[in-house]
Structures are given as C-alpha cells and as structure tokens.
Amino acid sequence: MSLLVIGTLAYDSIETVHEHRANVLGGSAVHFGVSAANFGRVALVGVVGQDFRPEDLDFLEQRGIDTEGVERLDGRTFRWSGRYEADWNTRHTLETQLNVLARFDPKIPIAHQGSRYVFLANASPEAQLKALSQCEARVFALADTMNFWIESARDALHEVLGKVDGVVLNDEEARLLTGERSLIRAAHRVRELGPRYVVLKKGEHGAFLIGEDVQYALPAYPVEEVIDPTGAGDSFAGGFMGYIASADSIEPRTLRRAMLYGTATASYCVQGFGVEGLRPHSRGKIESRFNELLDITAV
Ligand code: AMP
C-alpha cells in the first residue's frame, strides 16, 4: 500500500461531560495513521517538540506507521484543547498552541516521495502546499482543514483546493468556506474551487460523498455510548483512504465502499479517548461493522 499522511502530532486536552483528560496523544496525522494502518503500512510526516514522549513514537511504529518523516524541533509539541457539549455535535476549541507547528516545513523522505495516495491532514495550508509539491507521483490527494485555517489562511487554502482531488469538510467548515447555508450548494461551490470530490461529514448524522461520477450518502454507525469524538473525522479519512490505497483504485464503486470503511473506522474511534478506541488489529472488527452498515442500509 502506498499511502502518505502529512499533518499534526499533538497532545490534546479534552473535556467531555463525563471526563477531563490532559495531554492525550492526538493530532490529525496520528488519528488518521492509526486508522489507516488497519489496511496496510502508512508513512507519516509531521513535527514534534522535545517534549514528545518516546513511547508515543514507539506506539506509532508498533501500529505499522513509518515515522521516518517525523521531525523533532526545539520547543514544545502542538497542543489543542477542546470541550464537547452533552450532544457531542457541538465542540468548542478552548485553546490552540501551535508551538513547533508554526515552524513546520514538511520534508517528505525520498522513500515516500513516490506515494500514490496522499492525505493532507488538518495543518496549515502553507505546510499542505509544501508537502504536495513533493508528491508528484500521487494519483489521488485528499485534503482536510478546519475553521481555524479557513479564517486565518483562506488564500493559501484556496490554492490547496485547486491542487487536490478531494476534500473532507464538516458542515460548519463547508458553510464557513463558501458562505452557503445549503450544504449541497456549499459542496458544489467547493467543487468549483478544484476538488473533483467533496466528502461532507455530518457527525452522528453520517457522511455524504459528492463527485463528478458519484453521489453517495451514509448514516453514521449507531454507537450506543460515545466516549470521545476527537479524531472521528481523521479516523473516517483514515478508513476511507486506507481502503482506497489498499484497493489501489478510485473507481466510483471503490469510493462508495471506502465511505463504508471510513464510517466503520470512525465508529471505533469515538468509543475511546484519543486513539484508545482503535485497538491493534481492528481490521476484522471493521469488516464486521462494514457488513452491519450494509445491512442497515439495504432495502
Ligand atoms: P477531528 O476531531 O477529526 O477534527 O480531529 C481532532 C484532532 O485535530 C485533534 O487530535 C487535534 O490535535 C487536531 N487539531 C486541532 N486543531 C488543529 C489545527 N488547527 N490544525 C491541525 N490539527 C488540529
């Protein structure tokens, strides 16, 4: 499998109505990597500070993630803290400390510059652009972003959108990016900016794929007890891209199946704090939820 992710490695502080945890291993590239690694080996490019715990790097390696592209700089690791309302759908960012991320200048190791599938996880659009320029062999690049970057780096983000094949956005981001209330209209506006495919993530209400040759909607897997939704979006993207890269295809049928794999993977992510919900060797469990989702949506 030829899959590369560029994004953040973080220490997150998360408040839910039940629990408060500080300095949990997280970050967009970490959630993505751990999820995608169920489908094959993933290469990760990101930056950490001197405080990044060696056991966290070992953990990523043990999960089948190549960390050669993780650079260590002087300073502290990126930190993010957030609080969820009781309904889980509303998240408040309490603090974003860029720390070493402010100096992130991604260098893709030579061994991974030929990667066929690339995920630009949530990071500054400038860093996303630098990473993309080093991946000329890509056949499919998917980007993610966040309100933080839509508000602070809109022009660079538009440039990213002009160069990728797909983008994943939640409803709030799609509206903020386009100014459209209607999500479907927002998706079409986003496609006009460049990407051939837009995946709209609607949290517990599921996800919608809109592309030139495909339209596909899926509910979320019905999870009885959510523990922590942090990383659900990246985990969805990890299952989605992991499957696409392992199938080495972007046929409409593959993209539809990838939506099911993304949904099944994200459902495990929300069942634990940070990356705890995604246990090693979850592929069999992902397959079983894939089949359940097929059953739920069948007529
Ligand atoms: P998600 O819940 O899928 O949106 O992803 C949450 C993850 O994104 C957390 O682990 C954070 O560390 C990371 N994150 C939060 N804010 C940012 C940001 N501005 N840029 C990059 N990553 C971020």
Short mmCIF file of C-alpha atoms and ligand atoms in Angstrom, two decimals, residues 7-12 14 24-31 78-81 84 91 93 95-96 98 101 121-124 144-149 170 173 201 229-236, ligand 1:
data_model
loop_
_atom_site.label_atom_id
_atom_site.label_comp_id
_atom_site.label_asym_id
_atom_site.label_seq_id
_atom_site.Cartn_x
_atom_site.Cartn_y
_atom_site.Cartn_z
CA GLY A 7 -0.42 16.53 9.45
CA THR A 8 -0.22 17.18 13.16
CA LEU A 9 1.06 15.13 16.06
CA ALA A 10 -0.43 16.64 19.20
CA TYR A 11 -1.06 16.49 22.87
CA ASP A 12 -4.76 17.12 23.32
CA ILE A 14 -10.26 17.01 26.12
CA VAL A 24 -3.61 12.68 25.36
CA LEU A 25 -1.72 11.62 22.23
CA GLY A 26 -3.66 13.01 19.27
CA GLY A 27 -3.30 15.17 16.20
CA SER A 28 -4.79 14.85 12.77
CA ALA A 29 -1.98 12.68 11.33
CA VAL A 30 -1.95 10.40 14.36
CA HIS A 31 -5.69 9.66 14.25
CA PHE A 78 1.50 21.29 19.13
CA ARG A 79 -1.30 21.41 21.71
CA TRP A 80 -5.04 21.63 21.29
CA SER A 81 -7.78 21.67 23.90
CA TYR A 84 -17.81 18.90 23.95
CA ARG A 91 -17.30 21.27 20.06
CA THR A 93 -11.93 24.83 20.84
CA GLU A 95 -7.00 26.73 23.03
CA THR A 96 -4.71 26.08 20.06
CA LEU A 98 0.90 25.99 17.55
CA LEU A 101 3.88 23.59 14.25
CA ALA A 121 -4.50 16.12 7.22
CA ASN A 122 -5.50 19.23 9.08
CA ALA A 123 -2.44 21.52 9.22
CA SER A 124 -1.57 24.97 7.90
CA ASP A 144 -8.82 18.18 5.29
CA THR A 145 -8.98 21.54 7.02
CA MET A 146 -10.59 23.33 9.95
CA ASN A 147 -12.30 26.64 10.78
CA PHE A 148 -9.01 27.80 12.35
CA TRP A 149 -7.28 27.70 8.91
CA ASN A 170 -17.80 19.08 8.20
CA GLU A 173 -16.45 24.21 7.66
CA LYS A 201 -19.04 14.85 7.38
CA PRO A 229 -15.40 12.08 19.37
CA THR A 230 -11.97 13.70 18.94
CA GLY A 231 -10.34 12.43 15.79
CA ALA A 232 -13.54 10.95 14.36
CA GLY A 233 -13.08 12.98 11.17
CA ASP A 234 -9.45 11.93 10.73
CA SER A 235 -10.33 8.39 11.56
CA PHE A 236 -13.07 8.45 8.92
P1 AMP B 1 -11.12 15.90 14.41
O1 AMP B 1 -11.87 15.58 15.69
O2 AMP B 1 -11.14 14.78 13.42
O3 AMP B 1 -11.47 17.22 13.86
O4 AMP B 1 -9.57 16.00 14.81
C1 AMP B 1 -9.13 16.47 16.04
C2 AMP B 1 -7.62 16.47 16.05
O5 AMP B 1 -7.15 17.58 15.28
C3 AMP B 1 -7.06 16.64 17.46
O6 AMP B 1 -6.31 15.49 17.82
C4 AMP B 1 -6.19 17.90 17.39
O7 AMP B 1 -4.91 17.74 17.95
C5 AMP B 1 -6.07 18.22 15.92
N1 AMP B 1 -6.20 19.67 15.67
C6 AMP B 1 -6.96 20.56 16.34
N2 AMP B 1 -6.83 21.81 15.84
C7 AMP B 1 -5.94 21.71 14.80
C8 AMP B 1 -5.39 22.66 13.88
N3 AMP B 1 -5.73 23.97 13.90
N4 AMP B 1 -4.52 22.19 12.94
C9 AMP B 1 -4.22 20.88 12.91
N5 AMP B 1 -4.68 19.94 13.75
C10 AMP B 1 -5.53 20.34 14.70
#
